[in-house]
Coordinates of C-alpha atoms in Angstrom, one line a residue:
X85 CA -92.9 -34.1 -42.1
X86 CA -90.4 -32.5 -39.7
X87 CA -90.6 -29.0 -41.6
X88 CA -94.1 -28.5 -42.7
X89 CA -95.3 -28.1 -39.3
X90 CA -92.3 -25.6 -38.6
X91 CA -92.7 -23.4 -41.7
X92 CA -96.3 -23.7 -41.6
X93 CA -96.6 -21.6 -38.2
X94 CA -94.5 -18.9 -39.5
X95 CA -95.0 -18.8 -43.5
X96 CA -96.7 -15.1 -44.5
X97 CA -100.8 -15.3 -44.6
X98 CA -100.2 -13.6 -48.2
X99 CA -99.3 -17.0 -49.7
X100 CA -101.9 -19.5 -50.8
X101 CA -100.1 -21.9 -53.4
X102 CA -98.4 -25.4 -51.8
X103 CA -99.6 -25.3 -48.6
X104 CA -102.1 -27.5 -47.1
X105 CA -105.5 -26.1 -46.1
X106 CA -105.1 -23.1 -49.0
X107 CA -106.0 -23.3 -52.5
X108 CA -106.9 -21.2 -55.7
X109 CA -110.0 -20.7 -54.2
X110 CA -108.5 -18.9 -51.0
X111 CA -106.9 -16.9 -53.1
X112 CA -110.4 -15.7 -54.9
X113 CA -112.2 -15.3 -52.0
X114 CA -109.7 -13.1 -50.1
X115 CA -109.4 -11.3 -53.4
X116 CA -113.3 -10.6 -53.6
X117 CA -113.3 -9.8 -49.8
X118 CA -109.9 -7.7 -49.7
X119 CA -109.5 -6.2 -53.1
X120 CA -112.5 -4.1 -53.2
X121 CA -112.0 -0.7 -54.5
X122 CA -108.5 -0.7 -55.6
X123 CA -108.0 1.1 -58.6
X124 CA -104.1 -0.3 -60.0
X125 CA -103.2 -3.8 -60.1
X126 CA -99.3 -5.2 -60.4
X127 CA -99.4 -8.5 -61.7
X128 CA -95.7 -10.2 -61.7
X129 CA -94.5 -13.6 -62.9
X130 CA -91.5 -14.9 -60.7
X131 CA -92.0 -18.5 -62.4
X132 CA -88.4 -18.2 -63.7
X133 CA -87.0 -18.2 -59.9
X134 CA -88.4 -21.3 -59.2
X135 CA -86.7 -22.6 -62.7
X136 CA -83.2 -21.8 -62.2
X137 CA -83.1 -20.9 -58.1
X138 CA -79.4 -21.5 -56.5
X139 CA -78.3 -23.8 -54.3
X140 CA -77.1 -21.1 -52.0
X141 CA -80.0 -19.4 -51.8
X142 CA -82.0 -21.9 -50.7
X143 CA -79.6 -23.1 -48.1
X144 CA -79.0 -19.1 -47.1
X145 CA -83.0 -19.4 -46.6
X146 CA -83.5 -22.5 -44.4
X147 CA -80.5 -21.6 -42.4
X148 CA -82.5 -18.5 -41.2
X149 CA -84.4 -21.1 -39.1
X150 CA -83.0 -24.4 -39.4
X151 CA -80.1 -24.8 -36.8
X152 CA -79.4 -28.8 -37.3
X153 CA -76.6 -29.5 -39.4
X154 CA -77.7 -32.9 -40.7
X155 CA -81.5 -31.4 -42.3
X156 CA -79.5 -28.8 -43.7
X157 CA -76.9 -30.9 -45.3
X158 CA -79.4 -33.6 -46.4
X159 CA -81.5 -31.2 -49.0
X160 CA -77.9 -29.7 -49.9
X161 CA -77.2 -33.2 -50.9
X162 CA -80.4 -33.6 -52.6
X163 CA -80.0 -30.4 -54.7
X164 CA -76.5 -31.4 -55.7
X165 CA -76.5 -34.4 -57.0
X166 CA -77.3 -34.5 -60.4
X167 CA -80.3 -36.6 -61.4
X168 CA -80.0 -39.4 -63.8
X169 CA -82.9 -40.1 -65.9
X170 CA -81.6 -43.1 -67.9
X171 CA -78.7 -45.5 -68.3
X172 CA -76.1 -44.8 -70.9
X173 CA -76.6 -48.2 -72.4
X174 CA -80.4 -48.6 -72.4
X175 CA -81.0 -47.3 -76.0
X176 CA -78.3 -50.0 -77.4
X177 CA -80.4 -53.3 -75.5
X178 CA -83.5 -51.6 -76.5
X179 CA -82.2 -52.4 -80.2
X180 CA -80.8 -55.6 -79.4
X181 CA -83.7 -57.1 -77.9
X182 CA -86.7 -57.9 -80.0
X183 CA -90.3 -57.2 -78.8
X184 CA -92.3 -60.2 -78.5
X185 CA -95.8 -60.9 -79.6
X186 CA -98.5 -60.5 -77.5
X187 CA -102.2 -61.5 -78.1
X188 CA -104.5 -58.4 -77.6
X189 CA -106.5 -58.7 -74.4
X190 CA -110.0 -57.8 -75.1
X191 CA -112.2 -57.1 -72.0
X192 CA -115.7 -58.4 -71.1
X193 CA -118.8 -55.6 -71.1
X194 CA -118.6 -56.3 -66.9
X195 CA -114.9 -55.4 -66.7
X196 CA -113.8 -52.1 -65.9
X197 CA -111.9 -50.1 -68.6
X198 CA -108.5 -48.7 -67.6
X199 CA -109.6 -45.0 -68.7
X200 CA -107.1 -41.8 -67.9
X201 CA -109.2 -39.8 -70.5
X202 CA -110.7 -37.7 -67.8
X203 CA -107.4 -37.2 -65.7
X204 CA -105.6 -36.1 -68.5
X205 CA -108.9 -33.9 -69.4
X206 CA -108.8 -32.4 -66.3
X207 CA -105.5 -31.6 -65.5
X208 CA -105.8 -29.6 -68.9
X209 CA -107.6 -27.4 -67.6
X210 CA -105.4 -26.4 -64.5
X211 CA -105.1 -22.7 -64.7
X212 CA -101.8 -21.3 -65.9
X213 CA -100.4 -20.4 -62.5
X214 CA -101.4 -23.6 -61.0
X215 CA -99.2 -25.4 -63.9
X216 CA -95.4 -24.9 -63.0
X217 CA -94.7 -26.9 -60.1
X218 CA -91.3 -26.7 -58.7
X219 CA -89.1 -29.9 -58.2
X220 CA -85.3 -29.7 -57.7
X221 CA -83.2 -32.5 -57.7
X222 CA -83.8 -35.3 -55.5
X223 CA -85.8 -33.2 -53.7
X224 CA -89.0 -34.6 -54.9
X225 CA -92.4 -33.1 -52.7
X226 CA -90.0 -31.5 -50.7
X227 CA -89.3 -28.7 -53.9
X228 CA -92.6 -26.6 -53.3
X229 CA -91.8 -26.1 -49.2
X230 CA -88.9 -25.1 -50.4
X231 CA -89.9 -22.6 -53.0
X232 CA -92.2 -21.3 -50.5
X233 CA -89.2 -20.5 -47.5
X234 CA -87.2 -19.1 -50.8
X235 CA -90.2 -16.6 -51.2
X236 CA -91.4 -15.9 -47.9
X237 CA -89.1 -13.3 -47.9
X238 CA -90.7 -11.4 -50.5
X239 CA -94.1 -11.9 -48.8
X240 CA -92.4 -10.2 -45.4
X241 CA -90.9 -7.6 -48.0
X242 CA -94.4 -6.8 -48.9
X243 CA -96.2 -6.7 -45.8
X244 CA -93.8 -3.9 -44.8
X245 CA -94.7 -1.9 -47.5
X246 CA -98.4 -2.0 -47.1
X247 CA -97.8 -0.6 -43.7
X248 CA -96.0 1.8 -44.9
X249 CA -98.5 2.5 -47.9
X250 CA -101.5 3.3 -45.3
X251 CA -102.9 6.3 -44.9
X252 CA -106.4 6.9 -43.8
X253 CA -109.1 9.4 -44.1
X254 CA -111.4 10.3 -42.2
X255 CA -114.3 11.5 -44.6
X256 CA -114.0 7.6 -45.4
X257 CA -116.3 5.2 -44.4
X258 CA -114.3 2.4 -44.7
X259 CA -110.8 1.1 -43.9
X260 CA -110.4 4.3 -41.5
X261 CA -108.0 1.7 -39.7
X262 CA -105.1 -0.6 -40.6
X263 CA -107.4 -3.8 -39.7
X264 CA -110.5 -2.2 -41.2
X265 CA -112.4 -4.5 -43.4
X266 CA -115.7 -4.4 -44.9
X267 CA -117.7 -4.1 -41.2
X268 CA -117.0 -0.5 -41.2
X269 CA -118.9 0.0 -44.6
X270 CA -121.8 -1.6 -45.7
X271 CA -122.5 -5.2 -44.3
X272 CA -125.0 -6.3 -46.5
X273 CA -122.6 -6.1 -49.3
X274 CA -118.7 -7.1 -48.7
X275 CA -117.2 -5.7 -51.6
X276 CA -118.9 -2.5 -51.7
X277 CA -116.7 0.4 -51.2
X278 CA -117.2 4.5 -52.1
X279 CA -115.5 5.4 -55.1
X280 CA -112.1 6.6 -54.6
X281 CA -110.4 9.8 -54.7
X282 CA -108.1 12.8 -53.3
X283 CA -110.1 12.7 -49.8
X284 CA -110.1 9.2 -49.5
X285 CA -107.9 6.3 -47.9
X286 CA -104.8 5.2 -49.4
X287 CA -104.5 1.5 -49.3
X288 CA -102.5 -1.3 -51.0
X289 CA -102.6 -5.2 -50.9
X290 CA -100.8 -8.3 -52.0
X291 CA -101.3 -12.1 -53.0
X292 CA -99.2 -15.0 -54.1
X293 CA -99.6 -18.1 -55.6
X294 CA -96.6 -19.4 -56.8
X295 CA -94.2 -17.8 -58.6
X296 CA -97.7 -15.4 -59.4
X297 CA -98.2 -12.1 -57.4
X298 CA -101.2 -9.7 -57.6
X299 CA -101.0 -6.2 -56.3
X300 CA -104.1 -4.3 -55.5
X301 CA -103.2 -0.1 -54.7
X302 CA -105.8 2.4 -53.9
X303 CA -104.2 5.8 -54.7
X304 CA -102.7 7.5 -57.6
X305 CA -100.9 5.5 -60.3
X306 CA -97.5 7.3 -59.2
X307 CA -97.9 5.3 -56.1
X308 CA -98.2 2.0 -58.0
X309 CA -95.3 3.2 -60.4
X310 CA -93.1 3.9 -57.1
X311 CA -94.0 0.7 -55.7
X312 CA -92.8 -1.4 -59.0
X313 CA -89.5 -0.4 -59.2
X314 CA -88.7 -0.7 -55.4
X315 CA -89.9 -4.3 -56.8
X316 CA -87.6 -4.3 -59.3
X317 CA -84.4 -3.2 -57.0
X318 CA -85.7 -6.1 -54.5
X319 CA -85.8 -9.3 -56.6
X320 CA -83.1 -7.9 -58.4
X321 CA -80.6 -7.9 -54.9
X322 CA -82.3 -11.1 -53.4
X323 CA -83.3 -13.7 -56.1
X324 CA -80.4 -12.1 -58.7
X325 CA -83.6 -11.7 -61.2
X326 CA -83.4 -9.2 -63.8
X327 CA -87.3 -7.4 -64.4
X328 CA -88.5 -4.7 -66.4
X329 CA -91.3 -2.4 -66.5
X330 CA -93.2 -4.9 -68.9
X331 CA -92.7 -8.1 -67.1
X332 CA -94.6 -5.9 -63.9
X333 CA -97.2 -3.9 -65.7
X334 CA -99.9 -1.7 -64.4
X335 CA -103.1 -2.1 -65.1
X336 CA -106.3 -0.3 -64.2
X337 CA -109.2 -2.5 -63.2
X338 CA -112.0 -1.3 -66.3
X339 CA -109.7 -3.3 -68.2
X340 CA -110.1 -6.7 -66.4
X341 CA -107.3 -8.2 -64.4
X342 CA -106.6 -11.8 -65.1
X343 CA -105.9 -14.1 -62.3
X344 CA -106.4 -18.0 -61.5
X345 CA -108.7 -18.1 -65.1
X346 CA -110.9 -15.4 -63.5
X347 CA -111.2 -11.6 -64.8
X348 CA -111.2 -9.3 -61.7
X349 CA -113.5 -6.0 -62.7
X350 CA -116.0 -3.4 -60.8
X351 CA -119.6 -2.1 -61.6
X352 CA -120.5 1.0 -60.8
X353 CA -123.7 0.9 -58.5
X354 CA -125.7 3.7 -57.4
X355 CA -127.5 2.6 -54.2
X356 CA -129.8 4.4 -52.1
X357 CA -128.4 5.7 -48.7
X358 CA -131.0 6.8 -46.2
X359 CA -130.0 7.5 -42.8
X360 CA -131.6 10.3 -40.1
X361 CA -130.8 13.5 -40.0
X362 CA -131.2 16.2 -37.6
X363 CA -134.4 16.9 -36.1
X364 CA -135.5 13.0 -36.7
X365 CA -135.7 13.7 -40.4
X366 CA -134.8 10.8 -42.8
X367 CA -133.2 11.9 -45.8
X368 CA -132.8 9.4 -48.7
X369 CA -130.2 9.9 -51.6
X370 CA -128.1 8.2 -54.3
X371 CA -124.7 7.3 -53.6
X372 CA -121.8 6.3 -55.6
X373 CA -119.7 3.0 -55.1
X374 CA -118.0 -0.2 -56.6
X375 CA -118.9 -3.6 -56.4
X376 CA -115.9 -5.8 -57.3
X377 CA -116.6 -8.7 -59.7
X378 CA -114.8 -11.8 -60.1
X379 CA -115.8 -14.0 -63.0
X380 CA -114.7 -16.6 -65.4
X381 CA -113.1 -16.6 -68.5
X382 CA -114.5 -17.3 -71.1
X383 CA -112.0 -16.9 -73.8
X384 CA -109.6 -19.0 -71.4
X385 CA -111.9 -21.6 -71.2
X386 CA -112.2 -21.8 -74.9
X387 CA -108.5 -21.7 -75.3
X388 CA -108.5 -24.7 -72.9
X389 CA -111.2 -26.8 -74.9
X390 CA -109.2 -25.9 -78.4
X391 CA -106.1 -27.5 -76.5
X392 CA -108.4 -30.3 -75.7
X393 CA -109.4 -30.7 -79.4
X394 CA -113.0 -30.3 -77.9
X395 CA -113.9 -27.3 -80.3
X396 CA -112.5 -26.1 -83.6
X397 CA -112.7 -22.0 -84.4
X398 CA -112.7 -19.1 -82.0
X399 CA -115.6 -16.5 -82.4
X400 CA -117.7 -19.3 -82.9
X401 CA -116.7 -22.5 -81.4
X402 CA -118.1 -25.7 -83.4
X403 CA -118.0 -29.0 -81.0
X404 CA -115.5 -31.6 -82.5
X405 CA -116.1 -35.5 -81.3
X406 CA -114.3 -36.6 -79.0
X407 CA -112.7 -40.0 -80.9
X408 CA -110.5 -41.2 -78.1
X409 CA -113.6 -42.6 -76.4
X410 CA -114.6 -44.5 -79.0
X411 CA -114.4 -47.9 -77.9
X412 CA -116.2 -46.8 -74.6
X413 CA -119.5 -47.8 -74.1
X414 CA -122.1 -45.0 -73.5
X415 CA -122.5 -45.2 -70.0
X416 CA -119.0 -45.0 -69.5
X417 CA -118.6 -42.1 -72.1
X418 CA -121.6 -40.2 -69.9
X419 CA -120.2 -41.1 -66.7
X420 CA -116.6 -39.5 -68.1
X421 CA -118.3 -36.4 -69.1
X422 CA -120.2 -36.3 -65.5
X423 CA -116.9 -36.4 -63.7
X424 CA -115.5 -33.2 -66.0
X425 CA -119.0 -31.4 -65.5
X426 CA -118.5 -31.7 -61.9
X427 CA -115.4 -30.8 -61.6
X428 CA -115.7 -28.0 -63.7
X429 CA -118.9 -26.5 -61.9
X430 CA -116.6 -26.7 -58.5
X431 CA -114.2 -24.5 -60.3
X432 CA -116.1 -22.0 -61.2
X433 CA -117.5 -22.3 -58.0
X434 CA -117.1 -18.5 -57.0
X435 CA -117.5 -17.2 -60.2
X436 CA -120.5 -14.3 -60.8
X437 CA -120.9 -15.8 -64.2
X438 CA -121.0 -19.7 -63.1
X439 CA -124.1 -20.2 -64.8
X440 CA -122.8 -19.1 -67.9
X441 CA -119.8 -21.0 -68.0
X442 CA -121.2 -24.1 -66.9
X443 CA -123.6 -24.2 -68.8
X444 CA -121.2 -23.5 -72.0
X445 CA -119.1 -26.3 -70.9
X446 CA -122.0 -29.0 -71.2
X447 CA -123.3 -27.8 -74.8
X448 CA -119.5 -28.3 -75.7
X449 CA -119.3 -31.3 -73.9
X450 CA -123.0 -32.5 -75.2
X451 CA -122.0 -31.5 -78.9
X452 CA -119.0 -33.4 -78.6
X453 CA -120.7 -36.6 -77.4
X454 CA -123.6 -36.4 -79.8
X455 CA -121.0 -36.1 -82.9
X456 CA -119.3 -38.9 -81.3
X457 CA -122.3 -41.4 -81.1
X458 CA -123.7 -39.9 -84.5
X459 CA -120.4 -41.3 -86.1
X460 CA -120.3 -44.7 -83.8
X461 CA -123.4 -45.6 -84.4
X462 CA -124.2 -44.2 -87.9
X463 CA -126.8 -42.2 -87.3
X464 CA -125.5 -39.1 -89.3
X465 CA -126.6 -35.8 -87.7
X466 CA -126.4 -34.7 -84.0
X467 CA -130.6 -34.2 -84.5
X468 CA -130.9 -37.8 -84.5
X469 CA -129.2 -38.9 -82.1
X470 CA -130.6 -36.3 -79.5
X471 CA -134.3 -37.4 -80.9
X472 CA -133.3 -41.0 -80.0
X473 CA -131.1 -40.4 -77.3
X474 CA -133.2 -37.6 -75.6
X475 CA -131.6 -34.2 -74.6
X476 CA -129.3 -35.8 -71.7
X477 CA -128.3 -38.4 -73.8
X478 CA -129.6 -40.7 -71.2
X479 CA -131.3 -43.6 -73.3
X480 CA -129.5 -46.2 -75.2
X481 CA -128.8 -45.7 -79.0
X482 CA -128.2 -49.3 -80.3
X483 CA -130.5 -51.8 -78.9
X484 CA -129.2 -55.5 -78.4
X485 CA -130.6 -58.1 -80.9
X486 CA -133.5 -59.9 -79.4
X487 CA -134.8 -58.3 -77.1
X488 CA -137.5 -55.5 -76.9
X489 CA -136.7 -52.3 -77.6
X490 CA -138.7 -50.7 -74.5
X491 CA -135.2 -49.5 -72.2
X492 CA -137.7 -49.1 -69.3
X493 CA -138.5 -52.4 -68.9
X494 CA -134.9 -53.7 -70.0
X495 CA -134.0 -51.6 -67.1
X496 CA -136.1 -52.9 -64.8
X497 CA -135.1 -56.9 -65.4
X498 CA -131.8 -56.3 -65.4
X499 CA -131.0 -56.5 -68.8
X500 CA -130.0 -53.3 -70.0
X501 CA -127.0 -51.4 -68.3
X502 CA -128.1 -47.9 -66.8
X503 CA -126.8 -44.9 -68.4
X504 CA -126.4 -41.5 -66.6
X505 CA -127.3 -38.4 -68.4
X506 CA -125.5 -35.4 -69.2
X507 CA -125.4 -32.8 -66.0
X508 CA -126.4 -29.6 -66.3
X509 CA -127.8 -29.7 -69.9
X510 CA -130.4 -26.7 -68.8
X511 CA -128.9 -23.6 -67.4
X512 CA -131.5 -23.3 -64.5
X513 CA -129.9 -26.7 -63.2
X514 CA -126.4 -25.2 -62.9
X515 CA -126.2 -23.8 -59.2
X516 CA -125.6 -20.4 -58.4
X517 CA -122.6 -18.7 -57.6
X518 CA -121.1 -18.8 -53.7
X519 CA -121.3 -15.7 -52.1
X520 CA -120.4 -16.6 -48.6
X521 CA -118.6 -14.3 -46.8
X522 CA -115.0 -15.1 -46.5
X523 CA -113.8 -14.4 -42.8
X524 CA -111.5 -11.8 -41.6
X525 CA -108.2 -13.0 -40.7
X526 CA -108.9 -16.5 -41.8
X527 CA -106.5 -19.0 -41.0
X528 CA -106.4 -22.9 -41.4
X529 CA -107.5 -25.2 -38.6
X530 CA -104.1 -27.1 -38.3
X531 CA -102.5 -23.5 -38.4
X532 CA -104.1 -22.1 -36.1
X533 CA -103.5 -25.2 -33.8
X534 CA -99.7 -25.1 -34.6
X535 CA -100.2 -21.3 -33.6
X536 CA -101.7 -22.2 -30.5
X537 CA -99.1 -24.6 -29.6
X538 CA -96.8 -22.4 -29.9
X539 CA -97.9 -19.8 -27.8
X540 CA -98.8 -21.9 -24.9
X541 CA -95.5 -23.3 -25.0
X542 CA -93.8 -19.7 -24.3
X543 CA -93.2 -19.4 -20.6
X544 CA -94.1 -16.0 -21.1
X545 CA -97.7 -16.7 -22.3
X546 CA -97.6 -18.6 -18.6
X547 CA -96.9 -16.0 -16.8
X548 CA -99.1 -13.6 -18.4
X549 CA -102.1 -16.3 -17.9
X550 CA -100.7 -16.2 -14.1
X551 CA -100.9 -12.6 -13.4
X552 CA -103.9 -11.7 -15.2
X553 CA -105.4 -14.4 -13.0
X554 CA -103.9 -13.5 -9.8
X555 CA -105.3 -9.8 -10.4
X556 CA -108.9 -10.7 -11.4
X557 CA -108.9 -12.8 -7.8
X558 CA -109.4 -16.3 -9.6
X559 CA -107.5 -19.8 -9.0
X560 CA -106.7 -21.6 -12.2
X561 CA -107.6 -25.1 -12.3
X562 CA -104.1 -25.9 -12.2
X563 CA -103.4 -24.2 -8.7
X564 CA -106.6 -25.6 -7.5
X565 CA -105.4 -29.2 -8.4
X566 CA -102.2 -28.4 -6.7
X567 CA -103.5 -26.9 -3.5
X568 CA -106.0 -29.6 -2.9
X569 CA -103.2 -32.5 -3.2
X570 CA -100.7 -30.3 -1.4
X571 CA -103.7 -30.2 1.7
X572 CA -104.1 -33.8 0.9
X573 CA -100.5 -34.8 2.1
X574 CA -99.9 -32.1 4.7
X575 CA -103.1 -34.1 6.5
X576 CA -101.8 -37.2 5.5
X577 CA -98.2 -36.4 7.2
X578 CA -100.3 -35.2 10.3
X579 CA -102.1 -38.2 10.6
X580 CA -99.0 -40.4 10.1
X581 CA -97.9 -38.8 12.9
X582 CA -100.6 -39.2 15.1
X583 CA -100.6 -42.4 14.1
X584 CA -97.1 -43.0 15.1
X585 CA -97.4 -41.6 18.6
X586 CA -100.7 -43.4 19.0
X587 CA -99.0 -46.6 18.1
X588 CA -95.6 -46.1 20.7
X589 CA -98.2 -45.4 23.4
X590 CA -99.9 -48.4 23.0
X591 CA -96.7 -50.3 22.8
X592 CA -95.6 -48.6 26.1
X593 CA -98.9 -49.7 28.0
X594 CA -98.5 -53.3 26.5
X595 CA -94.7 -53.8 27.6
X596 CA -95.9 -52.2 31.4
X597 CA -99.0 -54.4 31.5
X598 CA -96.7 -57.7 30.7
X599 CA -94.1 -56.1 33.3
X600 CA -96.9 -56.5 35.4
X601 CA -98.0 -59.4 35.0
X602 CA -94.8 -61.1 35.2
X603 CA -94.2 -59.4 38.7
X604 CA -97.5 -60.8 39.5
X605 CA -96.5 -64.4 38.3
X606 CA -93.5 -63.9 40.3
X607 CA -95.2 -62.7 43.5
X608 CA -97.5 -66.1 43.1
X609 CA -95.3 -68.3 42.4
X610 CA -93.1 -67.3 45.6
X611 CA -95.8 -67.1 48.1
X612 CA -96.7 -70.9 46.6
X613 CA -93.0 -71.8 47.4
X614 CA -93.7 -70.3 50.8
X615 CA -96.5 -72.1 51.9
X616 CA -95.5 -75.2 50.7
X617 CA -92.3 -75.2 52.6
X618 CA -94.5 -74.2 55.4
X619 CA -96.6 -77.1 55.1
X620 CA -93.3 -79.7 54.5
X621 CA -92.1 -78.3 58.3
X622 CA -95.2 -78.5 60.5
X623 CA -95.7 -82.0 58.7
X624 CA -92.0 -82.9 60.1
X625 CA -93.1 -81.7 63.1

C-alpha cells in the first residue's frame, strides 16, 4: 500500500503486466495502434529472472528510490527467510492417526453445488505469459511490484534506444516526428501505414508483460540484429542472465508473431488515394500499404481444449464429454458452460477473427455437453439429444414421473427448474470484433491522478502557475481570496480604531458632564447652607 502508489507514478508506460489499471488487453490494443508497419519483431523470454532473481538485486533496485531503512530491511527479511511448507513430523501423525468415517452428505435439488469446474476451466486457458507469477519468499502479493522495480530498468534501457533508433523521412507520411502516431496518416484507418522502404522512416518499439518482451523495428534486419546483441550484453551485466541468439530470435511479420494467444500479421491493401492536384484537378490512384492484423489462435486454443480433455485429435478435433459434471444437473451444466462462453468471447474481445473463435469454442463446448447428456441419460447419439434438447440445449431431457411432459407449462407453474441455453450456438450471434481506437498516450485514471499530485506538489509548478499568471494580467483565485480577507482586516483594524477613539471621547464628555454636575450639587447645596443660616439670624433678631 505504501509502494504501489510510489512506483506506480514512475514505472515505464512500456509495461502492462502486474499493475493495476493495465492488462493483456492494453498490451493488444497499443500493439494494434503502435506496431503498424514494423517489418522485424524480437520476442524475448526473461521468465527465468523472475525464477532465480537475487536478493541483492532487488534490494540494489528499491534502494534507487526507497530511502527508509526499515521498508528496505522488512522485504530483505522477507526474501531471506526460508519458507517452511510443512512440519518435519506431520507425515509420522498422519500415519498414526486413523481417518474416521464420515457419512456422505448428499445435497437437496435446491442447494447450491460447491463447483470449481469452471475456475479451474478458466484459468486453463490463461495465456502462456500470463501464467508465471512471481512470488519470493514471504513476500507474498508484494513479489510482482517487485519484479516490476527489478525490470523497470530494462524498460528505461529501451526507451533510450528507440530515441536513438529514430530517424525520419520526409517523403513519409507518417511518423515524420518522434510523437507521430497514426493522425499524420490516414484517420479512418489506425493501423494503416505505406509500405516500408530505403526512403522511408526508421522506427522501433517495445512492450512488456512480464518476464515477455516484444520488439517491433521498422528498418533493415541489420538494425534488428544490432539491437539483439546490445540486448544480450545488457541483461547479461544487469540481471547476470546468460542469452543467445535463439532465446531472442527475429522474426519477420508474414510469418505471424505470437503474443498473448494472438498471431500479429499484415495484409497488403491497395486503397484508392485521390487528392487535388494542380490546376483544381483530382487525380485518383492506387496506393500501396499495410494493415496490421491481430487475431486469435486457433491452434493455441486447441492446444488449450486438448489440455482440458475437451477434444481428442489435432487436424480434426472430435468433442470428448466432459464426465466431471456428471452429477450436475442440466441447468447447472449450461449455466457452467455460459460462464466459459462469456468469458471466452471477452478474451477474444479484440480479435479480427472473434467470430470464428467464438463460435469454435461453443460447438466444442456444445459437442461436449451433448456427448455428456447422451451418456447420462442414455439416449445414445448426440442427434438425439439435440432433437429432444433443441440446438441450445435449452429444454429438459428427462422429465419427472407424473407430471406432463409439456416444459412450457411446467415452467410456468413453477414446477420445472429453468434451464439456460447454450450462448452463441449461431455465429451471427457472436459480437463483432472491437475496433475502438486506442488513445495516444493513454494512461490510467489513478496514474494520471498520482501524476498530477505530483506535479502540483513541486514548488516549481507553483511558481510557473504564478508567473504565467502575473504575465497574462489575471489574479488566481487564490490571490483573490487573499486580497479580499487581507482588505477585510485592514478595514476591520481601521474601524477598531475608530471605534476606540469614538469610545475615549465619549468617556471624556461623561467624566466632564459628572464633574459638572457635581460642581453644580455643590454650588446648591452651599447657597442652601447660606440662606438658611441667613434665615436662623434675622429670626434671632
Amino acid at each position: 500500500m505504501i509502494l504501489e502508489p510510489i512506483y506506480e507514478a514512475r514505472f515505464s508506460q512500456k509495461s502492462y503486466a502486474f499493475r493495476p489499471g493495465r492488462n493483456a488487453h492494453t498490451a493488444l490494443r497499443v500493439i494494434r495502434r503502435n506496431f503498424a508497419g514494423y517489418l522485424w519483431y524480437i520476442k524475448g523470454d526473461l521468465s527465468t529472472v523472475l525464477d532465480g532473481l537475487k536478493v541483492g538485486l532487488v534490494i540494489s533496485a528499491m534502494m534507487r528510490d526507497v530511502r527508509d531503512m526499515k521498508v528496505i530491511d522488512l522485504v530483505k527479511l522477507a526474501l531471506v527467510t526460508p519458507v517452511i511448507t510443512s512440519r518435519p513430523d506431520e507425515g509420522e501423525k498422519k500415519k498414526k492417526t486413523k481417518r474416521k468415517y464420515q457419512k456422505k452428505r448428499v445435497l437437496a435439488d435446491d442447494e447450491p453445488k460447491p463447483d470449481p469446474y469452471w475456475l479451474e476451466t478458466f484459468f486453463g486457458f490463461a495465456p502462456e505469459e500470463a501464467e508465471k507469477l512471481p512470488s519470493w519468499g514471504h513476500c507474498g502479493i508484494l513479489s510482482p511490484l517487485l519484479a516490476n522495480i527489478c525490470l523497470d530498468e530494462l524498460d528505461r534501457w529501451m526507451e533510450g534506444k528507440i530515441k536513438e533508433f529514430y530517424r525520419p523521412s520526409k517523403s513519409d507520411v507518417i511518423w515524420n516526428c518522434p510523437e507521430g502516431e497514426a493522425e499524420q496518416g490516414n484517420t479512418s484507418w489506425p493501423e494503416f501505414v505505406p509500405t516500408s522502404g530505403p526512403d522511408k522512416t526508421r522506427k522501433m518499439d517495445y512492450v512488456r508483460y512480464g518476464g515477455h518482451i516484444l520488439i517491433g523495428v521498422r528498418g533493415p534486419r541489420a538494425d534488428a540484429a544490432t539491437l539483439r546483441k546490445q540486448l544480450i550484453e545488457f541483461v547479461d551485466q544487469r540481471y547476470m542472465l546468460k542469452l543467445d541468439n535463439e532465446s531472442l530470435p527475429i522474426e519477420h511479420i508474414t510469418k505471424g508473431i505470437m503474443f498473448l494467444d494472438h498471431v500479429l500479421c499484415r495484409r497488403v491493401v491497395y486503397p484508392t488515394l485521390r487528392y487535388t492536384a494542380t490546376g483544381g484537378k483530382i487525380i485518383s490512384e492506387k496506393g500501396v500499404g499495410t494493415l496490421l492484423s491481430v487475431t486469435a489462435s486457433l491452434k493455441q486454443c486447441i492446444k488449450q481444449f486438448r489440455k482440458l480433455s475437451f477434444i481428442k485429435g489435432d487436424r480434426d478435433p472430435d468433442p470428448q464429454p466432459c464426465f466431471r459434471m456428471f452429477h450436475a444437473t442440466q441447468a447447472h451444466t449450461n449455466a457452467q458452460m455460459n460462464k466459459l462462453l462469456a468469458t471466452m468471447a471477452e478474451w477474444y474481445r479484440y480479435a479480427d477473427n472473434r467470430k470464428k473463435i467464438v463460435n469454435f469454442c461453443s460447438y466444442i463446448l456444445r459437442g461436449s455437453l451433448a456427448k455428456l447428456y447422451a451418456a447420462k441419460y442414455k439416449l445414445r447419439s448426440r442427434a438425439k439429444v439435440y432433437t429432444i434438447g433443441s440446438r441450445n440445449l435449452s429444454r429438459p431431457l428427462k422429465e419427472k414421473k407424473g407430471q406432463s411432459p409439456d416444459y412450457q407449462n411446467l415452467l410456468r407453474m413453477g414446477l420445472a427448474e429453468s434451464i439456460d441455453g447454450l450462448l452463441y450456438t449461431r455465429m451471427s450471434l457472436v459480437p463483432e470484433a472491437d475496433y475502438t481506437p486506442f488513445p495516444s498516450n493513454w494512461k490510467p485514471d489513478h496514474e494520471k491522478a498520482l501524476l498530477e499530485y505530483i506535479r502540483l506538489d513541486d514548488p516549481k509548478t507553483m511558481e510557473e502557475q504564478q508567473s504565467c499568471i502575473g504575465e497574462q494580467g489575471l489574479v488566481s483565485p487564490q490571490d483573490y481570496i487573499s486580497m479580499l480577507v487581507w482588505n477585510y482586516k485592514r478595514n476591520a483594524i481601521a474601524m477598531d480604531q475608530l471605534s476606540l477613539f469614538k469610545s475615549s471621547g465619549n468617556k471624556l464628555e461623561k467624566d466632564e458632564q459628572l464633574l459638572l454636575d457635581s460642581n453644580h450639587e455643590n454650588t446648591d447645596y452651599k447657597t442652601k447652607e447660606e440662606e438658611e443660616s441667613k434665615g436662623l439670624h434675622a429670626a434671632r433678631m
